[in-house]
Tab-separated table of C-alpha atoms and ligand atoms in Angstrom:
chain	number	residue	atom	x	y	z
A	1	MET	CA	6.073	25.411	3.682
A	2	ASN	CA	2.752	25.404	5.896
A	3	VAL	CA	1.261	21.916	6.700
A	4	ASP	CA	-1.444	20.446	8.913
A	5	LEU	CA	0.409	17.938	10.837
A	6	LEU	CA	4.220	17.499	11.258
A	7	ILE	CA	5.508	14.111	12.624
A	8	ASN	CA	9.166	14.278	13.479
A	9	ASN	CA	11.675	12.061	14.844
A	10	VAL	CA	10.405	8.665	13.474
A	11	CYS	CA	11.830	5.316	12.485
A	12	LEU	CA	10.519	4.191	9.080
A	13	GLU	CA	13.457	1.465	8.604
A	14	ASP	CA	15.588	0.340	11.104
A	15	GLY	CA	19.278	1.030	10.791
A	16	GLU	CA	18.332	4.289	8.697
A	17	PRO	CA	18.211	8.006	10.307
A	18	LEU	CA	14.952	8.920	11.868
A	19	LYS	CA	12.976	10.927	9.540
A	20	ASP	CA	10.109	13.476	9.593
A	21	ILE	CA	6.799	13.345	7.654
A	22	ALA	CA	4.607	16.245	6.563
A	23	ILE	CA	1.155	16.040	6.116
A	24	ASP	CA	-1.384	18.227	4.573
A	25	ALA	CA	-4.722	18.093	3.221
A	26	GLY	CA	-5.054	14.561	4.183
A	27	ARG	CA	-1.907	13.473	2.070
A	28	ILE	CA	1.905	13.258	3.145
A	29	VAL	CA	3.672	15.646	1.547
A	30	ALA	CA	7.508	15.245	2.406
A	31	ILE	CA	9.450	12.522	4.011
A	32	GLU	CA	12.559	13.916	5.126
A	33	SER	CA	15.203	14.268	7.706
A	34	GLY	CA	15.001	17.807	9.142
A	35	ILE	CA	12.181	19.544	7.430
A	36	GLU	CA	11.372	22.718	8.260
A	37	ALA	CA	7.913	23.513	8.367
A	38	ARG	CA	5.140	25.522	10.569
A	39	ALA	CA	2.430	23.117	11.384
A	40	THR	CA	-0.850	23.380	12.671
A	41	GLU	CA	-0.230	20.053	14.869
A	42	THR	CA	3.165	19.005	15.721
A	43	ILE	CA	3.867	14.947	17.092
A	44	ASP	CA	7.514	14.265	18.527
A	45	ALA	CA	7.500	10.660	17.815
A	46	ALA	CA	10.984	10.485	19.239
A	47	GLY	CA	12.504	7.850	17.565
A	48	ARG	CA	9.788	5.530	17.592
A	49	ALA	CA	8.871	3.059	15.070
A	50	ALA	CA	5.511	3.837	12.191
A	51	VAL	CA	4.237	1.663	10.140
A	52	PRO	CA	1.216	1.765	7.625
A	53	GLY	CA	-2.344	1.625	9.346
A	54	PHE	CA	-3.574	-1.830	9.727
A	55	VAL	CA	-5.920	-3.351	7.423
A	56	GLU	CA	-8.481	-6.158	8.176
A	57	PRO	CA	-9.372	-7.473	5.311
A	58	HIS	CA	-12.117	-9.779	6.431
A	59	MET	CA	-14.317	-9.438	9.600
A	60	HIS	CA	-17.825	-9.742	10.746
A	61	LEU	CA	-19.394	-7.296	12.612
A	62	ASP	CA	-22.977	-8.207	12.882
A	63	LYS	CA	-22.137	-11.535	14.364
A	64	ALA	CA	-19.200	-10.328	16.669
A	65	MET	CA	-19.779	-10.346	20.620
A	66	LEU	CA	-22.175	-13.084	20.445
A	67	HIS	CA	-20.185	-15.198	22.573
A	68	ARG	CA	-22.015	-15.276	26.160
A	69	ARG	CA	-25.551	-15.332	24.651
A	70	LEU	CA	-25.272	-18.712	23.403
A	71	PRO	CA	-21.843	-20.654	23.506
A	72	ALA	CA	-20.694	-23.541	21.429
A	73	ARG	CA	-20.149	-26.613	23.052
A	74	PHE	CA	-18.126	-28.896	20.039
A	75	GLY	CA	-16.156	-26.071	18.073
A	76	THR	CA	-17.225	-27.587	14.926
A	77	LEU	CA	-17.983	-25.517	12.129
A	78	GLU	CA	-21.415	-26.824	11.210
A	79	GLU	CA	-21.996	-26.000	15.108
A	80	ALA	CA	-20.890	-22.311	14.861
A	81	ILE	CA	-23.480	-22.129	11.520
A	82	ARG	CA	-26.303	-23.431	13.341
A	83	VAL	CA	-25.652	-21.922	17.001
A	84	THR	CA	-25.137	-18.320	15.145
A	85	GLY	CA	-28.068	-18.805	12.847
A	86	ILE	CA	-30.253	-19.320	16.129
A	87	LEU	CA	-28.985	-16.082	17.255
A	88	LYS	CA	-29.676	-13.995	13.869
A	89	GLY	CA	-32.826	-14.938	13.757
A	90	LYS	CA	-33.440	-12.431	16.529
A	91	GLN	CA	-31.218	-9.979	15.396
A	92	LYS	CA	-32.250	-6.468	16.700
A	93	ARG	CA	-30.909	-3.279	14.381
A	94	THR	CA	-29.825	-1.109	17.659
A	95	ASP	CA	-27.997	-4.097	19.097
A	96	VAL	CA	-26.082	-4.837	15.741
A	97	LEU	CA	-24.913	-1.322	16.082
A	98	GLU	CA	-23.807	-1.797	19.663
A	99	ARG	CA	-21.710	-4.660	19.264
A	100	SER	CA	-20.414	-3.666	15.875
A	101	ARG	CA	-19.546	-0.237	17.175
A	102	ALA	CA	-17.485	-2.159	20.195
A	103	VAL	CA	-15.272	-3.684	17.581
A	104	LEU	CA	-15.196	-0.624	15.345
A	105	ASP	CA	-13.935	1.527	18.144
A	106	ALA	CA	-11.368	-1.093	19.531
A	107	ALA	CA	-9.876	-1.774	15.869
A	108	VAL	CA	-9.662	2.107	15.485
A	109	ARG	CA	-7.281	2.137	18.940
A	110	ASN	CA	-5.329	-0.775	17.536
A	111	GLY	CA	-4.414	1.358	14.456
A	112	THR	CA	-6.676	-0.239	12.028
A	113	VAL	CA	-7.635	2.381	8.960
A	114	ALA	CA	-9.919	0.172	7.038
A	115	ILE	CA	-11.961	-2.989	7.575
A	116	ARG	CA	-13.793	-5.354	4.874
A	117	ALA	CA	-16.652	-6.818	6.689
A	118	HIS	CA	-18.951	-9.585	5.472
A	119	PRO	CA	-22.468	-8.930	6.894
A	120	ASP	CA	-24.704	-11.792	6.517
A	121	VAL	CA	-27.190	-11.633	3.861
A	122	ASP	CA	-29.662	-14.396	4.277
A	123	LEU	CA	-33.259	-15.403	4.578
A	124	ILE	CA	-32.652	-15.294	8.414
A	125	GLN	CA	-31.481	-11.665	8.954
A	126	GLY	CA	-32.368	-9.989	5.868
A	127	LEU	CA	-30.302	-7.050	5.279
A	128	ILE	CA	-30.102	-6.015	8.612
A	129	GLY	CA	-26.260	-6.467	8.461
A	130	VAL	CA	-25.804	-4.548	5.291
A	131	GLU	CA	-27.907	-1.731	6.706
A	132	THR	CA	-26.284	-0.794	9.648
A	133	LEU	CA	-22.956	-1.410	8.062
A	134	LEU	CA	-24.173	1.600	5.706
A	135	GLU	CA	-25.080	3.319	8.658
A	136	LEU	CA	-21.636	3.116	10.285
A	137	ARG	CA	-19.538	3.414	7.513
A	138	ASP	CA	-20.697	7.203	7.416
A	139	GLU	CA	-20.411	7.236	11.317
A	140	TYR	CA	-16.831	6.066	11.001
A	141	GLU	CA	-15.859	7.660	8.054
A	142	ASP	CA	-13.267	10.005	9.572
A	143	LEU	CA	-11.638	7.045	11.569
A	144	LEU	CA	-11.394	4.235	9.305
A	145	ASP	CA	-12.878	3.270	5.835
A	146	LEU	CA	-15.437	0.355	5.783
A	147	GLN	CA	-16.024	-2.142	2.831
A	148	ILE	CA	-19.022	-3.627	2.462
A	149	VAL	CA	-19.337	-7.518	1.123
A	150	ALA	CA	-22.431	-8.974	0.467
A	151	PHE	CA	-21.994	-12.277	2.319
A	152	PRO	CA	-24.678	-15.681	1.461
A	153	GLN	CA	-23.237	-17.269	4.949
A	154	GLU	CA	-26.378	-19.986	4.374
A	155	GLY	CA	-25.598	-20.623	0.800
A	156	ILE	CA	-27.248	-19.535	-2.714
A	157	LEU	CA	-29.003	-22.550	-4.424
A	158	LYS	CA	-29.593	-24.284	-0.623
A	159	SER	CA	-31.490	-21.067	0.634
A	160	ALA	CA	-33.802	-19.903	-2.313
A	161	GLY	CA	-34.028	-15.874	-2.642
A	162	THR	CA	-30.664	-15.172	-1.137
A	163	LEU	CA	-29.296	-14.305	-4.474
A	164	ASP	CA	-31.862	-11.936	-4.672
A	165	LEU	CA	-31.255	-10.296	-1.113
A	166	MET	CA	-27.580	-9.878	-2.730
A	167	GLU	CA	-28.455	-8.245	-6.109
A	168	ARG	CA	-30.602	-5.586	-3.357
A	169	ALA	CA	-27.782	-5.363	-0.499
A	170	MET	CA	-25.503	-4.373	-3.953
A	171	ARG	CA	-27.709	-2.111	-4.863
A	172	LEU	CA	-27.863	-0.366	-1.049
A	173	GLY	CA	-24.637	0.005	-1.339
A	174	ALA	CA	-22.329	-2.922	-0.666
A	175	ASP	CA	-19.027	-2.728	-2.383
A	176	VAL	CA	-18.275	-6.160	-2.773
A	177	VAL	CA	-19.761	-9.882	-3.784
A	178	GLY	CA	-19.344	-12.378	-1.156
A	179	GLY	CA	-19.747	-16.176	-1.540
A	180	CYS	CA	-19.850	-19.269	0.635
A	181	PRO	CA	-19.749	-21.990	-2.145
A	182	TYR	CA	-18.773	-24.795	0.115
A	183	ASN	CA	-22.182	-24.231	2.047
A	184	GLU	CA	-24.117	-26.272	-0.457
A	185	LEU	CA	-25.325	-29.294	-0.858
A	186	ASN	CA	-23.108	-30.797	-3.547
A	187	TRP	CA	-20.623	-30.203	-5.822
A	188	SER	CA	-22.475	-29.144	-8.704
A	189	ASP	CA	-24.506	-26.731	-6.575
A	190	THR	CA	-21.138	-25.854	-5.334
A	191	LYS	CA	-20.164	-24.430	-8.873
A	192	ALA	CA	-23.552	-22.733	-9.603
A	193	HIS	CA	-23.085	-20.583	-6.155
A	194	ILE	CA	-19.446	-19.685	-7.603
A	195	ASP	CA	-20.767	-18.838	-11.132
A	196	ALA	CA	-23.798	-16.800	-9.701
A	197	VAL	CA	-21.185	-14.640	-7.386
A	198	PHE	CA	-19.069	-13.892	-10.612
A	199	ALA	CA	-22.350	-12.952	-12.842
A	200	LEU	CA	-23.524	-10.768	-10.007
A	201	ALA	CA	-19.915	-9.348	-9.608
A	202	GLN	CA	-19.928	-8.538	-13.645
A	203	ARG	CA	-23.526	-6.819	-13.410
A	204	HIS	CA	-22.225	-4.496	-10.944
A	205	ASP	CA	-18.602	-4.368	-11.738
A	206	ALA	CA	-17.592	-5.342	-8.207
A	207	PRO	CA	-14.542	-7.245	-6.492
A	208	ILE	CA	-15.420	-10.496	-5.456
A	209	ASP	CA	-14.409	-11.953	-1.783
A	210	MET	CA	-15.371	-15.296	-0.894
A	211	HIS	CA	-15.268	-17.809	2.042
A	212	VAL	CA	-13.888	-20.777	0.373
A	213	ASP	CA	-12.484	-24.639	1.129
A	214	PHE	CA	-13.081	-24.468	4.772
A	215	SER	CA	-12.056	-27.866	6.057
A	216	ASP	CA	-9.234	-29.812	6.996
A	217	GLU	CA	-8.552	-31.923	3.973
A	218	PRO	CA	-10.687	-31.446	0.285
A	219	SER	CA	-12.119	-35.371	-0.263
A	220	ASP	CA	-15.632	-33.457	-0.231
A	221	GLN	CA	-15.345	-31.506	-3.425
A	222	ARG	CA	-17.555	-28.337	-1.850
A	223	PHE	CA	-14.252	-27.852	0.156
A	224	ALA	CA	-11.695	-27.965	-3.082
A	225	ALA	CA	-13.161	-24.956	-5.267
A	226	THR	CA	-10.022	-23.339	-5.537
A	227	SER	CA	-8.875	-23.963	-8.853
A	228	TYR	CA	-12.519	-23.879	-10.187
A	229	ILE	CA	-12.653	-20.150	-9.097
A	230	ALA	CA	-9.457	-19.275	-10.129
A	231	ARG	CA	-9.876	-20.545	-13.797
A	232	LYS	CA	-12.937	-18.788	-14.047
A	233	THR	CA	-11.143	-15.841	-12.524
A	234	LEU	CA	-8.875	-16.231	-15.804
A	235	GLU	CA	-11.997	-16.694	-18.066
A	236	THR	CA	-13.984	-13.579	-16.769
A	237	ASP	CA	-10.877	-11.334	-16.593
A	238	TRP	CA	-11.203	-10.601	-12.790
A	239	ARG	CA	-7.918	-10.894	-12.280
A	240	GLY	CA	-6.457	-8.700	-9.039
A	241	ARG	CA	-10.488	-8.222	-8.002
A	242	VAL	CA	-10.901	-11.698	-6.094
A	243	SER	CA	-10.112	-12.612	-2.367
A	244	LEU	CA	-10.349	-16.014	-1.106
A	245	GLY	CA	-10.901	-16.611	2.686
A	246	HIS	CA	-9.704	-19.355	5.013
A	247	VAL	CA	-8.590	-21.542	2.276
A	248	THR	CA	-7.781	-24.360	4.574
A	249	SER	CA	-8.126	-28.001	2.987
A	250	LEU	CA	-5.086	-26.278	0.707
A	251	GLY	CA	-3.050	-27.138	3.830
A	252	ALA	CA	-3.552	-30.959	3.088
A	253	LEU	CA	-2.343	-31.300	-0.023
A	254	LYS	CA	1.116	-32.739	-0.920
A	255	PRO	CA	3.670	-30.305	-2.672
A	256	ASP	CA	2.798	-31.919	-6.136
A	257	GLU	CA	-0.859	-31.535	-6.114
A	258	LEU	CA	-0.423	-27.875	-3.972
A	259	GLN	CA	2.035	-26.644	-6.717
A	260	PRO	CA	-0.520	-26.399	-9.845
A	261	ILE	CA	-2.870	-24.497	-7.614
A	262	ILE	CA	-0.704	-22.215	-6.108
A	263	GLU	CA	0.659	-21.443	-10.384
A	264	LEU	CA	-3.516	-20.511	-10.829
A	265	LEU	CA	-3.773	-18.643	-8.000
A	266	HIS	CA	-0.739	-16.578	-9.127
A	267	LYS	CA	-1.883	-16.150	-12.441
A	268	ALA	CA	-5.637	-15.022	-11.495
A	269	ASP	CA	-3.720	-12.647	-9.052
A	270	ILE	CA	-6.270	-13.844	-6.515
A	271	SER	CA	-5.651	-12.508	-2.966
A	272	VAL	CA	-5.694	-15.480	0.003
A	273	VAL	CA	-6.743	-14.116	3.279
A	274	THR	CA	-5.897	-16.540	5.857
A	275	LEU	CA	-7.744	-16.307	9.383
A	276	PRO	CA	-5.852	-18.250	11.993
A	277	ALA	CA	-7.993	-17.611	14.956
A	278	THR	CA	-10.861	-19.163	13.715
A	279	ASP	CA	-8.972	-22.025	11.634
A	280	LEU	CA	-6.862	-22.639	14.711
A	281	TYR	CA	-10.279	-22.894	17.028
A	282	LEU	CA	-12.451	-24.805	14.448
A	283	GLY	CA	-9.795	-26.929	12.608
A	284	GLY	CA	-8.833	-30.572	13.339
A	285	ARG	CA	-11.693	-31.309	15.594
A	286	GLN	CA	-11.938	-34.723	14.489
A	287	ASP	CA	-8.231	-35.764	15.169
A	288	ALA	CA	-7.429	-37.376	18.207
A	289	SER	CA	-4.134	-37.284	18.231
A	290	ASN	CA	-1.737	-34.928	16.209
A	291	PRO	CA	-4.464	-32.331	15.485
A	292	ARG	CA	-4.201	-30.543	12.396
A	293	ARG	CA	-3.382	-27.113	12.368
A	294	GLY	CA	-6.059	-26.328	9.945
A	295	LEU	CA	-4.145	-23.614	8.185
A	296	THR	CA	-4.016	-22.726	4.850
A	297	PRO	CA	0.132	-23.445	3.640
A	298	VAL	CA	1.055	-19.760	4.007
A	299	LYS	CA	4.552	-20.474	3.392
A	300	ALA	CA	4.117	-22.247	0.152
A	301	LEU	CA	1.600	-19.656	-1.062
A	302	TYR	CA	4.294	-16.782	-0.113
A	303	GLN	CA	7.047	-18.496	-1.734
A	304	GLY	CA	4.994	-18.825	-4.803
A	305	GLY	CA	4.046	-15.068	-5.000
A	306	VAL	CA	0.203	-15.336	-4.060
A	307	ASN	CA	-0.399	-12.269	-2.145
A	308	VAL	CA	-1.025	-13.325	1.373
A	309	ALA	CA	-3.005	-11.248	3.906
A	310	TYR	CA	-4.508	-12.248	7.251
A	311	SER	CA	-7.287	-10.859	9.594
A	312	SER	CA	-9.293	-11.454	12.568
A	313	ASN	CA	-12.753	-12.784	11.040
A	314	ASN	CA	-14.759	-13.443	13.637
A	315	ILE	CA	-14.849	-11.327	17.408
A	316	ARG	CA	-16.060	-13.569	20.245
A	317	ASN	CA	-18.618	-15.765	19.042
A	318	ALA	CA	-19.344	-19.660	18.034
A	319	PHE	CA	-16.568	-19.403	15.577
A	320	THR	CA	-14.149	-17.522	17.353
A	321	PRO	CA	-14.618	-17.303	21.057
A	322	PHE	CA	-12.132	-15.017	21.581
A	323	GLY	CA	-10.289	-11.212	20.023
A	324	ASN	CA	-9.659	-7.910	20.375
A	325	ALA	CA	-9.763	-6.553	16.885
A	326	ASP	CA	-5.998	-6.361	16.842
A	327	MET	CA	-4.168	-6.940	14.108
A	328	LEU	CA	-0.898	-7.549	15.869
A	329	VAL	CA	-2.329	-10.123	17.924
A	330	ILE	CA	-3.475	-12.340	15.071
A	331	GLY	CA	-0.142	-11.510	13.394
A	332	ASN	CA	1.833	-12.863	16.227
A	333	MET	CA	-0.286	-16.053	16.413
A	334	LEU	CA	0.346	-16.512	12.417
A	335	ALA	CA	3.969	-15.937	12.969
A	336	HIS	CA	4.110	-18.514	15.250
A	337	VAL	CA	1.451	-21.072	13.803
A	338	ALA	CA	3.005	-20.819	10.069
A	339	GLN	CA	6.348	-20.601	11.520
A	340	PHE	CA	7.653	-17.413	10.314
A	341	GLY	CA	10.091	-16.577	12.905
A	342	THR	CA	13.572	-15.414	10.356
A	343	PRO	CA	13.876	-11.598	10.514
A	344	GLU	CA	12.580	-11.692	6.913
A	345	HIS	CA	9.477	-13.800	7.437
A	346	GLN	CA	9.081	-11.468	10.459
A	347	LEU	CA	8.639	-8.433	8.372
A	348	ALA	CA	6.532	-10.248	5.662
A	349	ILE	CA	4.160	-11.128	8.264
A	350	LEU	CA	3.579	-7.324	9.132
A	351	GLN	CA	3.351	-6.586	5.168
A	352	MET	CA	0.603	-9.461	5.330
A	353	GLY	CA	-1.458	-7.026	7.871
A	354	THR	CA	-0.388	-3.744	6.181
A	355	ARG	CA	0.458	-3.689	2.403
A	356	ASN	CA	-0.603	-7.067	1.245
A	357	ALA	CA	-4.018	-6.515	3.157
A	358	ALA	CA	-4.591	-3.110	1.656
A	359	SER	CA	-3.727	-5.062	-1.756
A	360	ALA	CA	-6.252	-7.659	-1.198
A	361	ILE	CA	-8.950	-5.048	-0.424
A	362	GLY	CA	-8.216	-3.123	-3.908
A	363	MET	CA	-6.792	0.004	-1.778
A	364	GLU	CA	-3.004	-0.298	-2.656
A	365	ARG	CA	-3.030	2.473	-4.601
A	366	ASP	CA	-3.064	5.559	-2.116
A	367	TYR	CA	-1.399	3.024	0.784
A	368	GLY	CA	1.701	3.367	2.429
A	369	ILE	CA	4.004	5.854	3.927
A	370	ALA	CA	5.279	7.398	0.782
A	371	VAL	CA	4.814	11.052	-0.560
A	372	GLY	CA	1.669	11.299	-2.053
A	373	LYS	CA	-0.394	8.462	-0.397
A	374	GLN	CA	-2.875	9.091	1.958
A	375	ALA	CA	-1.691	9.847	5.189
A	376	ASP	CA	-2.985	6.617	7.091
A	377	LEU	CA	-0.392	5.640	9.430
A	378	VAL	CA	0.701	4.253	13.202
A	379	ILE	CA	3.234	5.292	15.144
A	380	LEU	CA	4.001	2.516	18.093
A	381	ASP	CA	5.362	2.895	21.449
A	382	THR	CA	8.448	0.524	20.341
A	383	TYR	CA	11.967	2.067	18.845
A	384	LYS	CA	12.590	-0.565	16.234
A	385	VAL	CA	9.873	-1.918	13.025
A	386	ALA	CA	11.487	-5.397	13.672
A	387	ASP	CA	10.050	-5.436	17.283
A	388	VAL	CA	6.772	-4.313	16.280
A	389	LEU	CA	5.555	-7.528	15.443
A	390	LEU	CA	7.340	-8.901	19.134
A	391	ASP	CA	6.327	-6.172	21.459
A	392	ILE	CA	2.380	-5.350	19.953
A	393	PRO	CA	3.290	-2.284	21.550
A	394	PRO	CA	0.952	0.384	22.229
A	395	ARG	CA	-0.299	2.217	19.410
A	396	ALA	CA	0.797	5.815	20.608
A	397	TRP	CA	-0.690	7.674	17.927
A	398	VAL	CA	-2.886	6.648	15.409
A	399	VAL	CA	-3.284	8.964	11.858
A	400	LYS	CA	-6.018	8.502	9.388
A	401	ARG	CA	-6.164	10.563	6.295
A	402	GLY	CA	-3.986	13.103	7.864
A	403	ARG	CA	-6.149	13.840	11.231
A	404	VAL	CA	-4.716	12.365	14.651
A	405	THR	CA	-7.751	9.917	15.555
A	406	VAL	CA	-6.028	8.117	18.273
A	407	VAL	CA	-3.336	9.232	21.142
A	408	THR	CA	-2.336	6.495	23.814
A	409	ARG	CA	-0.602	7.338	26.820
A	410	HIS	CA	1.126	4.400	28.388
A	411	GLU	CA	2.969	4.631	31.575
A	412	CYS	CA	4.264	1.385	33.525
A	413	HIS	CA	6.564	1.811	36.421
A	414	ILE	CA	8.080	-1.127	38.228
A	415	HIS	CA	9.483	-0.185	41.696
A	416	ARG	CA	11.745	-2.479	43.197
A	417	HIS	CA	12.340	-2.377	46.794
A	418	CYS	CA	15.289	-3.642	48.647
A	419	CYS	CA	13.824	-6.811	50.005
A	420	GLY	CA	13.171	-8.201	46.643
A	421	HIS	CA	9.420	-7.453	46.196
A	422	ALA	CA	8.456	-5.562	43.426
A	423	THR	CA	5.211	-3.309	42.685
A	424	VAL	CA	3.861	-2.744	39.179
A	425	SER	CA	1.664	0.290	38.367
A	426	ASN	CA	0.167	0.346	34.730
A	427	HIS	CA	-1.898	2.661	32.927
A	428	THR	CA	-3.113	3.307	29.591
A	429	ASP	CA	-5.162	5.555	28.500
A	430	SER	CA	-6.592	5.458	24.871
A	431	GLN	CA	-8.951	8.292	23.081
A	432	PRO	CA	-10.236	7.379	19.662
B	501	ZN	ZN1	-15.042	-14.703	7.703
């Protein structure tokens, strides 16, 4: 057998014998122990663990890396939207491209193979976010898959003309219809916003991905739209094609209020994408004591069979002043906050950043480390799959469509001296 790439001695399942993975024409053609093949390129993983490439189902590239230009002072959602709105009015194409590339390069280095980006589509910045992403989608084609959402951050009814811009974004090549139904003046406009999103998605036969119910609690109905969206999904038969980001107000519901909503989400096959970095940072701001975590009820959704995924959302701006576009950092944070600590739960978190995230953006058919699938995977500098989330190890090799895109060499020497002092030298060299 002649193949393009042969990966030897990789750990795919803890406690099982190491495997070789043969890859040809971008696909996995064999997974066995001791594959005999002539390969153009060979990697000896030497027992290191591999997982399918990470997927970021929810990211804002056009608004990334704005943290030092106009820092937010209070840390509320309203302030973040306002401050970012001021900066959005001055967006320049080259600047958006530069900041987006910084995030994309970091994501690639960290083993991410696909991103669903949500550029703002509104009267403030027009289509600059969509246009720059269309350019970057081609530029990064060999490194990761980019999906583009037409995202009306400033509302649709509240901001007349936005729907036309969204229509234009879809015609230009956006893949997904976005929504932000809480950013309207009242519940009736919120419903009309959701209806407009579904109508646009139906016209373009496109999936839907909305920012929804982003509040500490659901007393204002604009922040309690999940059931309405789930019923709409069933009515329009958009099952399996709707993802919702944040959905934090569900976290405030009592179990008997929450259960019917979880059943509806499950029935409508809606994915929930939790965004812990942003949700933790902006949530619970009015709480003088016992501040709420402001997270969607990850455990109840998971137990109810809902497809839960997570993502970075914003990188270094008023919504989230931190971030490295590293799915393992966010996953580790989520595991703490959602209290997913048992071995099964830790594995579930890893799946929320890989398999579930792929499913949330509709790429599950070709995804995973299995024969016949597209070869998108990460080999990490650790020796157990169970340690990946804990160690957050260097991504030793990243493979996208069968091509090695990143090689990270990591050397760390601790020199112990007899006097008790230690010198640590650390060197990481990563090339996408
Ligand atoms: Zn977002």
